[in-house]
């Protein structure tokens, strides 16, 4: 590294010019991006599991077609993100193995079970809604390939959020039993959705540096507050309630105040001790093992093509 390279990197960050794969960048900037983009990619592909469980049980052909499209979109998001991570010089297979071995994280939210149909609309609305708040901010992240991947991902997440809310409206306008199912799903997914934004700012070891490098554009607490402010009126529009006795509108600040998050629960889930951590990783390991023949066949085909091209 020369002083000139370092100065140029800093000037690009200060001047809001995207850092591109061929540009010089500090080792820790590269490592932070590989960690965050890799974890983000893992979240997309693990996130297919709780919803995938309901593909055969969707209540109508229309809901099934929408859910199928959504789950396929998540696979696509994972692929863009693994590709973006690879531009930083890491191998997708290596990242994936680290996730399978529990050495890389994925979002805590996907370690909760989907118990009834109402969970699927609520995931679309709350979980994808939380993901959008985080990801719209990432459209301006300083690393070019990550920022560009986010633009398309956000458009698709927006469809996911809207289809989820539309399906919640159908339940809210349905029978008493459907309204009870909806409230139950909101009760179970509300707090885990707030946890998606990570630990509070005082306990977020990566934030200061990621904000300085403009990898993150807002703190965890800022984005969490934005999500709460966006979402509480939507809960009310559905005629449902937020499972938080401390929730209150604060006219002075123009924000909702909300209760204390159960940080012990978040730490436990992140540490691999959530309700479904074991099941999720076991499903991904099974899929990896079952797909070995596809990877071997693709490699053999590529080698054959190379030999043909060279001849
Ligand atoms: N689930 C799992 N791990 C988490 C979570 C969470 N909800 N929140 C924080 N963590 C982890 C961090 O990855 C970090 O671990 P590490 O240092 O071993 O990598 C640790 O907890 C401390 O947190 P922070 O210092 O706040 O970490 P960071 O600055 O990376 O912020 C955040 C966390 C906000 C999740 C950030 O990484 C991010 O914006 N990632 C991109 C978005 C993303 O991954 N979304 C996934 C869900 S979206 C979906 O629909 C698939």
Coordinates of N, CA and C in Angstrom, one line a residue, residues 183-287:
X183 N -53.2 -12.1 14.3 CA -52.7 -11.5 15.5 C -51.6 -12.3 16.1
X184 N -51.8 -13.6 16.1 CA -50.9 -14.6 16.7 C -49.5 -14.5 15.9
X185 N -49.6 -14.4 14.6 CA -48.4 -14.3 13.8 C -47.7 -13.0 14.1
X186 N -48.4 -11.9 14.2 CA -47.8 -10.6 14.5 C -47.1 -10.7 15.8
X187 N -47.8 -11.3 16.8 CA -47.2 -11.4 18.2 C -45.9 -12.2 18.1
X188 N -45.8 -13.2 17.3 CA -44.6 -14.0 17.3 C -43.4 -13.4 16.5
X189 N -43.8 -12.6 15.4 CA -42.8 -12.1 14.5 C -42.4 -10.6 14.8
X190 N -43.2 -9.9 15.6 CA -42.9 -8.5 15.8 C -41.5 -8.3 16.4
X191 N -41.2 -8.9 17.5 CA -39.9 -8.7 18.2 C -38.7 -9.2 17.4
X192 N -38.8 -10.5 16.9 CA -37.7 -10.9 16.0 C -37.5 -10.0 14.8
X193 N -38.5 -9.4 14.3 CA -38.3 -8.5 13.1 C -37.5 -7.3 13.6
X194 N -37.8 -6.8 14.8 CA -37.0 -5.6 15.3 C -35.5 -6.1 15.6
X195 N -35.3 -7.3 15.9 CA -34.0 -7.8 16.2 C -33.1 -7.9 14.9
X196 N -33.8 -8.0 13.8 CA -33.1 -8.1 12.5 C -32.0 -7.0 12.3
X197 N -32.3 -5.8 12.9 CA -31.4 -4.7 12.7 C -30.2 -4.8 13.5
X198 N -30.0 -5.8 14.3 CA -28.8 -6.0 15.1 C -28.8 -5.5 16.5
X199 N -27.7 -5.6 17.2 CA -27.6 -5.1 18.6 C -27.8 -3.6 18.6
X200 N -28.1 -3.0 19.8 CA -28.3 -1.5 19.8 C -26.9 -0.9 19.6
X201 N -26.9 0.4 19.2 CA -25.7 1.0 18.7 C -24.5 0.9 19.7
X202 N -24.9 1.0 21.0 CA -23.8 0.9 22.0 C -23.1 -0.4 22.0
X203 N -23.8 -1.5 21.5 CA -23.2 -2.8 21.6 C -23.0 -3.4 20.2
X204 N -22.8 -2.5 19.2 CA -22.6 -2.9 17.8 C -21.1 -2.7 17.5
X205 N -20.3 -3.7 17.6 CA -18.8 -3.5 17.5 C -18.4 -3.1 16.1
X206 N -19.2 -3.4 15.0 CA -18.7 -3.1 13.7 C -19.2 -1.8 13.2
X207 N -20.2 -1.2 13.8 CA -20.9 0.0 13.2 C -20.0 1.2 13.0
X208 N -19.2 1.6 14.0 CA -18.4 2.8 13.8 C -17.5 2.8 12.6
X209 N -16.8 1.7 12.4 CA -15.9 1.6 11.2 C -16.7 1.5 9.9
X210 N -17.8 0.7 10.0 CA -18.6 0.5 8.7 C -19.2 1.8 8.3
X211 N -19.6 2.7 9.3 CA -20.2 4.0 9.0 C -19.1 4.9 8.4
X212 N -17.9 4.8 9.0 CA -16.9 5.7 8.5 C -16.5 5.4 7.1
X213 N -16.6 4.1 6.7 CA -16.3 3.6 5.4 C -17.5 3.7 4.5
X214 N -18.6 4.2 5.0 CA -19.9 4.3 4.3 C -20.4 2.9 3.7
X215 N -19.9 1.8 4.4 CA -20.5 0.5 4.1 C -21.9 0.5 4.6
X216 N -22.1 1.0 5.9 CA -23.4 1.2 6.5 C -23.7 2.7 6.4
X217 N -24.9 3.1 6.1 CA -25.2 4.5 5.9 C -26.0 5.0 7.1
X218 N -26.5 4.1 7.9 CA -27.3 4.5 9.1 C -26.9 3.5 10.2
X219 N -27.2 3.8 11.5 CA -26.9 2.9 12.6 C -28.0 1.9 12.7
X220 N -27.8 0.8 13.4 CA -28.8 -0.2 13.6 C -30.1 0.4 14.3
X221 N -29.8 1.3 15.3 CA -31.0 1.9 16.0 C -31.8 2.8 15.1
X222 N -31.1 3.6 14.3 CA -31.8 4.5 13.3 C -32.7 3.7 12.4
X223 N -32.2 2.6 11.9 CA -33.0 1.9 10.9 C -34.2 1.2 11.6
X224 N -33.9 0.7 12.8 CA -35.0 0.0 13.6 C -36.1 1.0 13.9
X225 N -35.7 2.2 14.3 CA -36.7 3.2 14.6 C -37.5 3.5 13.3
X226 N -36.9 3.6 12.2 CA -37.6 3.9 10.9 C -38.6 2.8 10.6
X227 N -38.2 1.5 10.9 CA -39.1 0.4 10.6 C -40.3 0.5 11.5
X228 N -40.1 0.8 12.8 CA -41.2 0.9 13.8 C -42.1 2.0 13.3
X229 N -41.6 3.2 13.0 CA -42.4 4.3 12.6 C -43.2 4.0 11.3
X230 N -42.6 3.3 10.4 CA -43.3 2.9 9.1 C -44.5 1.9 9.5
X231 N -44.2 1.0 10.4 CA -45.0 -0.2 10.5 C -46.2 -0.1 11.4
X232 N -46.0 0.6 12.5 CA -47.1 0.7 13.5 C -48.4 1.2 12.8
X233 N -48.4 2.2 12.0 CA -49.7 2.6 11.4 C -50.3 1.5 10.5
X234 N -49.4 0.6 9.9 CA -49.9 -0.5 9.1 C -50.6 -1.5 10.0
X235 N -50.0 -1.8 11.2 CA -50.6 -2.7 12.1 C -52.0 -2.2 12.5
X236 N -52.1 -0.9 12.7 CA -53.4 -0.3 13.1 C -54.4 -0.4 11.9
X237 N -53.9 -0.1 10.7 CA -54.8 -0.2 9.6 C -55.4 -1.6 9.4
X238 N -54.7 -2.6 9.8 CA -55.2 -4.0 9.8 C -56.2 -4.3 10.9
X239 N -56.2 -3.3 11.9 CA -57.1 -3.6 13.0 C -56.4 -4.5 14.0
X240 N -55.1 -4.6 14.0 CA -54.4 -5.5 14.9 C -53.6 -4.7 15.9
X241 N -53.0 -5.4 16.8 CA -52.2 -4.6 17.8 C -50.7 -5.1 17.8
X242 N -49.9 -4.2 18.3 CA -48.4 -4.5 18.4 C -48.2 -5.1 19.8
X243 N -47.5 -6.2 19.9 CA -47.4 -6.9 21.2 C -46.3 -6.2 22.1
X244 N -46.5 -4.9 22.4 CA -45.6 -4.1 23.2 C -46.3 -3.1 24.0
X245 N -46.5 -3.4 25.3 CA -47.2 -2.5 26.2 C -46.6 -1.1 26.3
X246 N -45.3 -1.0 26.0 CA -44.6 0.3 26.1 C -44.6 1.1 24.9
X247 N -45.3 0.6 23.8 CA -45.3 1.4 22.6 C -46.2 2.6 22.8
X248 N -45.6 3.8 22.4 CA -46.4 5.0 22.5 C -45.9 6.0 21.5
X249 N -46.8 6.8 21.0 CA -46.4 7.9 20.0 C -45.8 9.0 20.8
X250 N -44.7 9.5 20.4 CA -44.0 10.6 21.1 C -44.1 11.8 20.1
X251 N -45.1 12.7 20.4 CA -45.3 13.8 19.5 C -44.1 14.7 19.4
X252 N -43.4 14.9 20.5 CA -42.3 15.8 20.6 C -41.2 15.4 19.6
X253 N -40.9 14.1 19.5 CA -39.8 13.6 18.6 C -40.3 13.2 17.3
X254 N -41.7 13.0 17.2 CA -42.2 12.5 15.9 C -41.9 11.1 15.7
X255 N -41.6 10.3 16.7 CA -41.4 8.9 16.6 C -42.2 8.1 17.6
X256 N -42.3 6.8 17.3 CA -42.9 5.9 18.3 C -41.8 5.5 19.3
X257 N -42.1 5.5 20.6 CA -41.2 4.9 21.6 C -41.6 3.5 21.8
X258 N -40.6 2.6 21.9 CA -41.0 1.1 22.1 C -40.2 0.5 23.2
X259 N -40.7 -0.7 23.6 CA -40.1 -1.3 24.8 C -38.7 -1.9 24.5
X260 N -38.1 -2.5 25.6 CA -36.8 -3.0 25.5 C -36.8 -4.3 24.8
X261 N -35.9 -4.5 23.8 CA -35.8 -5.7 23.1 C -35.1 -6.8 24.0
X262 N -35.5 -8.0 23.8 CA -34.9 -9.1 24.6 C -33.5 -9.5 23.9
X263 N -32.5 -8.7 24.4 CA -31.2 -8.9 23.8 C -30.6 -10.3 24.1
X264 N -31.0 -10.9 25.2 CA -30.5 -12.3 25.5 C -31.0 -13.2 24.4
X265 N -32.3 -13.0 24.0 CA -32.8 -13.9 23.0 C -32.0 -13.7 21.7
X266 N -31.8 -12.4 21.3 CA -31.0 -12.2 20.0 C -29.7 -12.9 20.1
X267 N -29.0 -12.7 21.2 CA -27.6 -13.3 21.4 C -27.7 -14.8 21.3
X268 N -28.7 -15.4 21.9 CA -28.8 -16.9 21.9 C -29.0 -17.3 20.4
X269 N -29.9 -16.6 19.7 CA -30.2 -17.1 18.3 C -29.0 -16.9 17.5
X270 N -28.3 -15.8 17.6 CA -27.1 -15.5 16.8 C -26.0 -16.6 17.2
X271 N -26.0 -17.0 18.4 CA -25.0 -18.0 18.8 C -25.4 -19.4 18.4
X272 N -26.5 -19.6 17.7 CA -26.8 -20.9 17.2 C -27.8 -21.7 18.0
X273 N -28.4 -21.0 19.1 CA -29.3 -21.7 20.0 C -30.7 -21.2 19.9
X274 N -31.1 -20.8 18.6 CA -32.5 -20.4 18.4 C -33.4 -21.7 18.2
X275 N -34.7 -21.5 18.0 CA -35.6 -22.6 17.9 C -35.2 -23.5 16.7
X276 N -34.9 -22.9 15.6 CA -34.7 -23.6 14.3 C -33.3 -23.7 13.8
X277 N -32.3 -23.1 14.5 CA -30.9 -23.1 13.9 C -30.5 -24.4 13.4
X278 N -30.7 -25.4 14.3 CA -30.2 -26.8 14.0 C -30.8 -27.3 12.7
X279 N -32.2 -27.1 12.7 CA -33.0 -27.6 11.5 C -32.6 -26.9 10.2
X280 N -32.4 -25.6 10.3 CA -32.0 -24.8 9.1 C -30.7 -25.3 8.5
X281 N -29.7 -25.4 9.4 CA -28.4 -25.8 8.9 C -28.4 -27.2 8.4
X282 N -29.1 -28.1 9.1 CA -29.2 -29.5 8.6 C -29.8 -29.5 7.2
X283 N -30.9 -28.7 7.0 CA -31.5 -28.7 5.7 C -30.5 -28.2 4.6
X284 N -29.7 -27.2 4.9 CA -28.8 -26.7 4.0 C -27.6 -27.7 3.7
X285 N -27.2 -28.4 4.8 CA -26.2 -29.4 4.6 C -26.7 -30.5 3.7
X286 N -27.9 -31.0 3.9 CA -28.5 -32.0 3.1 C -28.5 -31.6 1.6
X287 N -29.0 -30.3 1.4 CA -29.1 -29.9 0.0 C -27.7 -29.8 -0.6

